[in-house]
mmCIF file of C-alpha atoms in Angstrom:
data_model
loop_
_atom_site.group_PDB
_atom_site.id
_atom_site.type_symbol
_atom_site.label_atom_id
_atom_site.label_comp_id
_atom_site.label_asym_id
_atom_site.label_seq_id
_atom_site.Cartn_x
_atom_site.Cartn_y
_atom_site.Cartn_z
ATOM 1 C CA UNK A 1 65.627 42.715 45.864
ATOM 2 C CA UNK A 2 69.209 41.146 46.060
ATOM 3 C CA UNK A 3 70.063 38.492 48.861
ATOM 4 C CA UNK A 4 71.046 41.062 50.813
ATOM 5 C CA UNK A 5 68.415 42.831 51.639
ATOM 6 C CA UNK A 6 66.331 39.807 52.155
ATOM 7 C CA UNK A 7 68.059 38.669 54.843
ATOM 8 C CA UNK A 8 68.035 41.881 56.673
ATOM 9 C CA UNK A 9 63.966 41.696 55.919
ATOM 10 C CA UNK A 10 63.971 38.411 57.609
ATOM 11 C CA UNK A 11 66.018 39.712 60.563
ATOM 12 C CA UNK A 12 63.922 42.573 61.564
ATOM 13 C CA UNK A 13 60.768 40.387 61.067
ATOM 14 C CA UNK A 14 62.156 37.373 63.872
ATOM 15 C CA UNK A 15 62.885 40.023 66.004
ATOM 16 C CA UNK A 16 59.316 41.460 65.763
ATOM 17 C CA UNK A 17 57.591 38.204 66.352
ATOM 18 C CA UNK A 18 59.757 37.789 70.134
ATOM 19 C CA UNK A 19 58.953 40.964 71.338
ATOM 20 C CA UNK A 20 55.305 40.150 70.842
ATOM 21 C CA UNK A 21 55.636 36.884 72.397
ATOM 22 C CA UNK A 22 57.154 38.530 75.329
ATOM 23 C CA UNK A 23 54.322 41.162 75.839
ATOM 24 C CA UNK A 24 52.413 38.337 75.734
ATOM 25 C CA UNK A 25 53.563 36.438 78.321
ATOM 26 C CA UNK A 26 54.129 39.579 80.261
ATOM 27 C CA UNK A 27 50.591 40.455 80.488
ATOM 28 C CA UNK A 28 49.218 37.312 81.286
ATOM 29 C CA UNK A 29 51.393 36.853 84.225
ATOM 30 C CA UNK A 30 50.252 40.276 85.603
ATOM 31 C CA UNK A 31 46.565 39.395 85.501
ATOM 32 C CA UNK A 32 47.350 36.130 87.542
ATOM 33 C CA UNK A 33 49.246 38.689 90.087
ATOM 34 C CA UNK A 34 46.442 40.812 90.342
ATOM 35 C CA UNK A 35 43.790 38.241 90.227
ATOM 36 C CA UNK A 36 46.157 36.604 93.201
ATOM 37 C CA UNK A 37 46.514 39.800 95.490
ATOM 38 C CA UNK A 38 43.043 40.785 94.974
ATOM 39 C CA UNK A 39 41.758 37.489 96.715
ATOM 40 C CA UNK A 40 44.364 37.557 98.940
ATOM 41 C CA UNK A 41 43.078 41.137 100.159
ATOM 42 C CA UNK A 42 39.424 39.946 99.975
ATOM 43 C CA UNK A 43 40.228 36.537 102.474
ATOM 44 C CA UNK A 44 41.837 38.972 104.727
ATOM 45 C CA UNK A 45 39.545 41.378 105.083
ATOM 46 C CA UNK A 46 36.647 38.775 106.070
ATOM 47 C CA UNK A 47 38.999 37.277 108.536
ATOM 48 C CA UNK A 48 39.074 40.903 109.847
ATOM 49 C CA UNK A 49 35.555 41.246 110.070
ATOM 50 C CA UNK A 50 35.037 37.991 111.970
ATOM 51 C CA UNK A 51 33.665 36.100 109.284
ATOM 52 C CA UNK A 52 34.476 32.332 109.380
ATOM 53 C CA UNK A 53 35.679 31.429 105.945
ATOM 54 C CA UNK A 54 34.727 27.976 105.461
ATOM 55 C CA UNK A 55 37.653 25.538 104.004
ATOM 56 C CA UNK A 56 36.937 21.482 102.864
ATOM 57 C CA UNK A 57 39.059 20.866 106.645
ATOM 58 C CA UNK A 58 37.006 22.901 108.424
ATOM 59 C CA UNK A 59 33.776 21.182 107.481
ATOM 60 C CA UNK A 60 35.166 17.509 107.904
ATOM 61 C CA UNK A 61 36.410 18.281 111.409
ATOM 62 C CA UNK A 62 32.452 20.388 112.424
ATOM 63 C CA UNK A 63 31.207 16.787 110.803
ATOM 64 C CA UNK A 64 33.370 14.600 112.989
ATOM 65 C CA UNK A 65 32.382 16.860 116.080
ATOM 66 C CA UNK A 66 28.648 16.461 115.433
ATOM 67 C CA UNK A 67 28.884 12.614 114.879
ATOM 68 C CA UNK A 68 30.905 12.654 118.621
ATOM 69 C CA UNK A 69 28.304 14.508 120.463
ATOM 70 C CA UNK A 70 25.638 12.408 118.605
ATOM 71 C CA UNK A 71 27.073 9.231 120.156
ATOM 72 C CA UNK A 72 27.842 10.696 123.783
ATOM 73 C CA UNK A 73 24.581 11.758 123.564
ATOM 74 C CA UNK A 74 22.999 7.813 122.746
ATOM 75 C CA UNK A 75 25.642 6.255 125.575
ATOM 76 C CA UNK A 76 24.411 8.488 127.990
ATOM 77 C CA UNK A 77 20.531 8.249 127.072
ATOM 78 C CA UNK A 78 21.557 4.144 127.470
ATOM 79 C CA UNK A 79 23.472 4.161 130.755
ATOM 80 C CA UNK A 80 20.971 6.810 132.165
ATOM 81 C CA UNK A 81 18.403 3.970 131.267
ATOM 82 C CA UNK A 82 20.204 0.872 132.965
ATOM 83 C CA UNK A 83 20.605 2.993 135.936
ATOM 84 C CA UNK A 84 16.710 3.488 136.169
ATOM 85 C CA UNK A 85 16.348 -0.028 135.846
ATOM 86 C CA UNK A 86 18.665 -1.091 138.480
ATOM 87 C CA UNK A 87 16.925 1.225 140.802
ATOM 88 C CA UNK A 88 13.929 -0.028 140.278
ATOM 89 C CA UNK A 89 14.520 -3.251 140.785
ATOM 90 C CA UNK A 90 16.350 -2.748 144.398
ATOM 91 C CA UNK A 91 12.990 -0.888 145.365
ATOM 92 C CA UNK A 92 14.065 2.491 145.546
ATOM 93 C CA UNK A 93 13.070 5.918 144.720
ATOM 94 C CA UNK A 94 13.783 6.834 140.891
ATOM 95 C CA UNK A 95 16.361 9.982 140.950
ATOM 96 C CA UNK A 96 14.919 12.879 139.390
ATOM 97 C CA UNK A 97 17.881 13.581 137.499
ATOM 98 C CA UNK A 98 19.671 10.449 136.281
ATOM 99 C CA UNK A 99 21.432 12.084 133.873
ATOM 100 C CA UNK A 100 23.838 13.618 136.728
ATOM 101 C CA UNK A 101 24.500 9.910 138.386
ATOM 102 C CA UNK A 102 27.817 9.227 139.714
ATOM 103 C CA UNK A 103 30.138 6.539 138.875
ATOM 104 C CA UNK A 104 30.426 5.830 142.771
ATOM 105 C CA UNK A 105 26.349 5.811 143.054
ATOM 106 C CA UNK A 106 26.337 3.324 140.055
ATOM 107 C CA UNK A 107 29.169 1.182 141.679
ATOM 108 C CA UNK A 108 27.253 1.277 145.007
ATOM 109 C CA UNK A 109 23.937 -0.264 143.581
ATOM 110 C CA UNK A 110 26.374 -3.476 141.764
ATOM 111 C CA UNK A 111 27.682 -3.929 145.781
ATOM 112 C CA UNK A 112 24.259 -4.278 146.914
ATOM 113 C CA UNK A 113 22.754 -6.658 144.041
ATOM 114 C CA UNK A 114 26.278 -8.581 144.066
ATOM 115 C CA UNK A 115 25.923 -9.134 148.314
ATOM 116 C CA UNK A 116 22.035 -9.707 147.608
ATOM 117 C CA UNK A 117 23.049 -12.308 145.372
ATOM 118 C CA UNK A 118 25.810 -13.854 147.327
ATOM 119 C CA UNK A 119 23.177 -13.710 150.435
ATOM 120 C CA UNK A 120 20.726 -15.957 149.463
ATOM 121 C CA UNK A 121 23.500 -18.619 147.629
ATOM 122 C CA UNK A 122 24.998 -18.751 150.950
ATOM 123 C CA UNK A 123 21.047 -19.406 152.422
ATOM 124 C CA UNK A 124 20.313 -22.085 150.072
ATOM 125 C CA UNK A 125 23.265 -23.530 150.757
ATOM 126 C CA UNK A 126 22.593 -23.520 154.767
ATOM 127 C CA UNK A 127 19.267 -25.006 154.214
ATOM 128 C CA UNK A 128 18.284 -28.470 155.234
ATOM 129 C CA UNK A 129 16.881 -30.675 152.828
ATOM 130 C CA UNK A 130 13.715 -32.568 154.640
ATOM 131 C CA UNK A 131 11.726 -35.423 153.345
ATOM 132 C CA UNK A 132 7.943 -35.016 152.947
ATOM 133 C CA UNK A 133 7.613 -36.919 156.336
ATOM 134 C CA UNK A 134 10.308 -36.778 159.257
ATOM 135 C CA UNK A 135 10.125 -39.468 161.889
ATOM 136 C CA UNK A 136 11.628 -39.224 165.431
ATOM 137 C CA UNK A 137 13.975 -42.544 166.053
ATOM 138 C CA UNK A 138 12.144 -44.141 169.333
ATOM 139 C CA UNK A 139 14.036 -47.165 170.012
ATOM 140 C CA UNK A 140 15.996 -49.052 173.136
ATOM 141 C CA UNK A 141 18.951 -47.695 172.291
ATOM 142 C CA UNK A 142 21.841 -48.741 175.086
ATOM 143 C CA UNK A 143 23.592 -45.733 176.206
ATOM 144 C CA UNK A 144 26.921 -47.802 177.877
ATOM 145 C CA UNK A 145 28.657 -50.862 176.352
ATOM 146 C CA UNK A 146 28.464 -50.167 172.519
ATOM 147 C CA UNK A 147 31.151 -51.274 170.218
ATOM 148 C CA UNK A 148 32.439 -50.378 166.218
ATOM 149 C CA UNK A 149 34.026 -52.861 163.896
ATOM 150 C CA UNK A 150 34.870 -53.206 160.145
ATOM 151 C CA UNK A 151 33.633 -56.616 158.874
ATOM 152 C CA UNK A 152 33.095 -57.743 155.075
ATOM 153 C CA UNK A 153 33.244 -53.840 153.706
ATOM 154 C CA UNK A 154 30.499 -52.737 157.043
ATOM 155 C CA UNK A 155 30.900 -50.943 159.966
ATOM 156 C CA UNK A 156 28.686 -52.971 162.812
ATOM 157 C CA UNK A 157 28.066 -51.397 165.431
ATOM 158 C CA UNK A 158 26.730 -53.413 168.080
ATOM 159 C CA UNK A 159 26.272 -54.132 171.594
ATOM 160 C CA UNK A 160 26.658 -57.233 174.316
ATOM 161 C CA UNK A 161 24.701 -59.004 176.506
ATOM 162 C CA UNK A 162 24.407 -62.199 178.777
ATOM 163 C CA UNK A 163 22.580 -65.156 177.709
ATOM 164 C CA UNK A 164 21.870 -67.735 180.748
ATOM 165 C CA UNK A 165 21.507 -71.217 179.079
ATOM 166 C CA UNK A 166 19.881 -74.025 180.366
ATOM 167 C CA UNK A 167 21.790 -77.147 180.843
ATOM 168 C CA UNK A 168 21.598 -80.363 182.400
ATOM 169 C CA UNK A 169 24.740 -82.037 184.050
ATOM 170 C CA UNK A 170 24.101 -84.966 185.752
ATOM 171 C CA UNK A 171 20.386 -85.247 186.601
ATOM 172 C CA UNK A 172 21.289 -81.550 187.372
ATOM 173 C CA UNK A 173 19.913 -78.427 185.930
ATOM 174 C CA UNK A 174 22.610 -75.505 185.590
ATOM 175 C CA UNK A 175 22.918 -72.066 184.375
ATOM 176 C CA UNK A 176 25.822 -72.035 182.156
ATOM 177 C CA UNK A 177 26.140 -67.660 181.045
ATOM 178 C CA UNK A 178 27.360 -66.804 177.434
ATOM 179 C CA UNK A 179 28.548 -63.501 176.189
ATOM 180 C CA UNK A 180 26.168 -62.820 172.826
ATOM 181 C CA UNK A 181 27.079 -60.224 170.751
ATOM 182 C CA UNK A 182 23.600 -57.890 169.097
ATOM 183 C CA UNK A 183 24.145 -55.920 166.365
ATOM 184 C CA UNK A 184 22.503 -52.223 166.567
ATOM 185 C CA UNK A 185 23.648 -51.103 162.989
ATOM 186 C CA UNK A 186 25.111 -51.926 160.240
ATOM 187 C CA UNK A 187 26.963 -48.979 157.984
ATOM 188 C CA UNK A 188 28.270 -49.143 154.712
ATOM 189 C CA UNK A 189 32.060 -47.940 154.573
ATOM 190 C CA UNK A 190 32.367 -45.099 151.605
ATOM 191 C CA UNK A 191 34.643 -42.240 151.034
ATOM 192 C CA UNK A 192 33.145 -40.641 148.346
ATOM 193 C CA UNK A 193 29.077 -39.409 147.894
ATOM 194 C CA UNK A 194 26.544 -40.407 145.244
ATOM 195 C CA UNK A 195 26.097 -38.472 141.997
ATOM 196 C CA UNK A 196 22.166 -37.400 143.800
ATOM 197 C CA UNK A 197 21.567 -36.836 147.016
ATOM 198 C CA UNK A 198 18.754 -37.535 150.117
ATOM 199 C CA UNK A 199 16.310 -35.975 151.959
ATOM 200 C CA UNK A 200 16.621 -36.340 155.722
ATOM 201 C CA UNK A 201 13.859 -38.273 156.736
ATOM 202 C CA UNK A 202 14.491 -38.751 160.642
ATOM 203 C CA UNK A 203 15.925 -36.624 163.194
ATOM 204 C CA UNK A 204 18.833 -39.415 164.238
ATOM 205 C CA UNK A 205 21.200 -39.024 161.424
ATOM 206 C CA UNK A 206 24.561 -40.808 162.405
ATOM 207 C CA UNK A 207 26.149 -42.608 165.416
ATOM 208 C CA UNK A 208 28.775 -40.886 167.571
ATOM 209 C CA UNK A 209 32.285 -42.610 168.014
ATOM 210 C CA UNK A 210 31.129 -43.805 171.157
ATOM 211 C CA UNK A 211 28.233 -45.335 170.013
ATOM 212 C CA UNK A 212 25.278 -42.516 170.843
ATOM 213 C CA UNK A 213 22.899 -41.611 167.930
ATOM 214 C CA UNK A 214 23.619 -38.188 166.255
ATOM 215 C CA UNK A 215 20.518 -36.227 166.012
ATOM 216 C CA UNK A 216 20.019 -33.303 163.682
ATOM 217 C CA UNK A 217 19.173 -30.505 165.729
ATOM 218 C CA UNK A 218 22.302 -31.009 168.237
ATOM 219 C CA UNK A 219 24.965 -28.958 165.876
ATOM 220 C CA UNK A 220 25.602 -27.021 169.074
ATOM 221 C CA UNK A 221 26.835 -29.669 171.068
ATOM 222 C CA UNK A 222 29.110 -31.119 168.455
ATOM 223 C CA UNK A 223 29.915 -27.336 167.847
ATOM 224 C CA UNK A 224 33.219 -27.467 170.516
ATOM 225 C CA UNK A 225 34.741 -29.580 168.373
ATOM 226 C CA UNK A 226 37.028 -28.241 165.242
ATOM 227 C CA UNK A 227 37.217 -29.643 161.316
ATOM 228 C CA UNK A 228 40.179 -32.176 162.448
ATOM 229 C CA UNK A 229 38.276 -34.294 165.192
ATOM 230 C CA UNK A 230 36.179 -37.200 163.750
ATOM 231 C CA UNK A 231 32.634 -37.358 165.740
ATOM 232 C CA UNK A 232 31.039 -40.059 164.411
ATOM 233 C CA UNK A 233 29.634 -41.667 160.815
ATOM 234 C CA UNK A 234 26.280 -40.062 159.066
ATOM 235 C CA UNK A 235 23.414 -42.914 158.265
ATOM 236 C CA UNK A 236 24.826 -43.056 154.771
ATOM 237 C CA UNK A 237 28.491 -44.570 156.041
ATOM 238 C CA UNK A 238 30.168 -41.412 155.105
ATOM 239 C CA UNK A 239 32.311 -39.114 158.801
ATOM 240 C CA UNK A 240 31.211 -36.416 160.394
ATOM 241 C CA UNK A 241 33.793 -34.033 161.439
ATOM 242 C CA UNK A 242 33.825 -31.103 164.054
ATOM 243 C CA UNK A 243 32.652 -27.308 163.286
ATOM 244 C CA UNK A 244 33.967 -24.636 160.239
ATOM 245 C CA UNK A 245 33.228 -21.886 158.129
ATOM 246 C CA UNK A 246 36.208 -21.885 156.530
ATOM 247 C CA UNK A 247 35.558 -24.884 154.107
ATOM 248 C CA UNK A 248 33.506 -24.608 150.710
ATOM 249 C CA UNK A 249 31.127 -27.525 151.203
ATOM 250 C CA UNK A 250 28.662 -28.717 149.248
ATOM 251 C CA UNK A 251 24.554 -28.416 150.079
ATOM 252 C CA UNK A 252 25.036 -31.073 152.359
ATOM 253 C CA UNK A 253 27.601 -30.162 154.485
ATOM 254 C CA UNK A 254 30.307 -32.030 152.970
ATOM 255 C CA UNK A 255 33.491 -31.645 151.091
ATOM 256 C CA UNK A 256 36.528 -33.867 149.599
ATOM 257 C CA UNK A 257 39.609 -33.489 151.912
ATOM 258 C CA UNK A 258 42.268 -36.081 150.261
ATOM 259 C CA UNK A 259 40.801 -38.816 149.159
ATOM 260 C CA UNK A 260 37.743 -38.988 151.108
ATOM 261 C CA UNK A 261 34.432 -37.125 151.568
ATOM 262 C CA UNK A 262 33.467 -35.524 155.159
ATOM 263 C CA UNK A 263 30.609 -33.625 156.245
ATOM 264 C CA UNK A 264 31.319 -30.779 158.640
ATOM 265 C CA UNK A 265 29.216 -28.684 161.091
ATOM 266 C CA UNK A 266 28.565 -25.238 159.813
ATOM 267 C CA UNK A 267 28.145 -22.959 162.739
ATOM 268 C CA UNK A 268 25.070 -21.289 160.666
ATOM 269 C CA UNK A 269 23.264 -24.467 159.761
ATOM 270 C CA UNK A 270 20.324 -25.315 161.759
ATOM 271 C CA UNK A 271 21.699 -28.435 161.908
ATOM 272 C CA UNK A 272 24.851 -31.122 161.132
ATOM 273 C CA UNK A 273 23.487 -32.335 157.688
ATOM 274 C CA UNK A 274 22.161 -30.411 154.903
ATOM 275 C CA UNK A 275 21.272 -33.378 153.379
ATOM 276 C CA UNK A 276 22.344 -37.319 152.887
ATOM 277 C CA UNK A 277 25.541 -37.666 149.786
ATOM 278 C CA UNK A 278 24.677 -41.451 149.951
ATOM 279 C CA UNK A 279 21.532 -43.513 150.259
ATOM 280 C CA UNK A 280 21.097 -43.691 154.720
ATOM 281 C CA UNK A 281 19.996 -46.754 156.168
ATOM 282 C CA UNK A 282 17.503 -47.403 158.088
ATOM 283 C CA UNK A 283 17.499 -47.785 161.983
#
């Protein structure tokens, strides 16, 4: 065969080989199209039929929906639970259906333990702290002619009398009167109580301004007067000032206005002293 007829050979047998390729191709790209429409037709008509078709998404999000209702369902079980508790601690009648509490019904039973609470703080700190053994003062105490002063750090609080001396002038016996001075009390001068406190031990537990003994049980009398006016000083040195509520006093009675301590009358006390912030002396 001469050259020429070898190169039209060669020509007819390239041309051969790309038309098969191309079939090729050709049909495999129609049975991906068909493969594609025929599950295309087959998701639509389930759809159609009202079959849920079930997708990777789908399942994550029916997951994430259980796990929620799971967990509402363990909160409520729990707050149900405190509920009872509360409820049953204030003495009342368990509701038959917790699970359909209120917010407001759950709010109202914190009011009444928080005002229980703050109830009997504000009793205990009304209550008066007695000793074992209370003694009433029975003394000769002068009711006119009684006298303060500050001497050496004390407050002395005494009275005066007249002394008739004996004396001879002149083969003579005369009367010569002297003015004698007898201390009642003595006080210590503080401004500030003691780290522990005292029981009361006596129903006198100060002297008034003018000199009368302060007893316990006369908060009433001493009631006209307001926080500003000075009555008298307690046993243990430290003032006693008139009536409030206002003030946030200790269980004593007393407070730190400025630089010193005071005890005030609390018109709910059952008396002016709660207790003693110092050590009281004795009368």
């Amino acid at each position: 065969m001469n050259s020429g007829g070898r190169e039209l050979a060669a020509v007819c047998y390239y041309f051969g080989m790309i038309r098969t390729r191309d079939f090729l191709l050709f049909a495999l790209a129609f049975v991906f199209l068909l493969i594609a429409i025929s599950a295309t037709v087959l998701v639509n008509d389930r759809r159609g039929s009202g079959e849920v078709v079930p997708t990777l998404a789908t399942n994550q999000v029916e997951l994430e929906l259980t796990a929620s209702v799971e967990e509402s369902a363990v909160d409520r079980a729990a707050t149900a639970a405190r509920l009872r508790s509360k409820i049953a601690a204030l003495g009342e009648s368990v509701l038959e259906n917790v699970s359909g509490t209120s917010v407001e019904e759950s709010d109202v039973n914190e009011e009444i333990e928080s005002e229980g609470e703050s109830d009997e703080a504000e009793v205990t700190s009304l209550a008066i702290q007695y000793c074992d053994e209370v003694t009433e003062v029975v003394t000769q105490w002068p009711t006119t002619n009684i006298f303060t002063a500050e001497r050496e750090g004390a407050r002395v609080v005494f009275t005066t009398e007249v002394v008739q001396t004996p004396v001879l002038v002149r083969s003579t016996t005369e009367l010569i009167s002297e003015t004698q001075e007898v201390v009642l009390l003595q006080l210590p001068m503080r401004q500030r109580p003691l780290p522990t406190t005292s029981c009361i031990g006596t129903d006198v537990i100060g002297v008034g301004l003018d000199g009368s003994m302060i007893r316990n049980n006369e908060q009433l009398i001493y009631s006209i007067f307001g926080p500003e006016t000075l009555i008298g000083y307690a046993l243990d040195g430290l003032p006693i000032y008139g009536a409030t509520a206002e003030l946030d006093v200790d269980e004593c009675g007393g407070a730190m206005v400025g630089i010193g301590y005071r005890y005030f009358i609390h018109p709910d006390r059952d008396g002016i002293l709660g207790c003693y912030s110092g050590v009281p002396v004795t009368i």
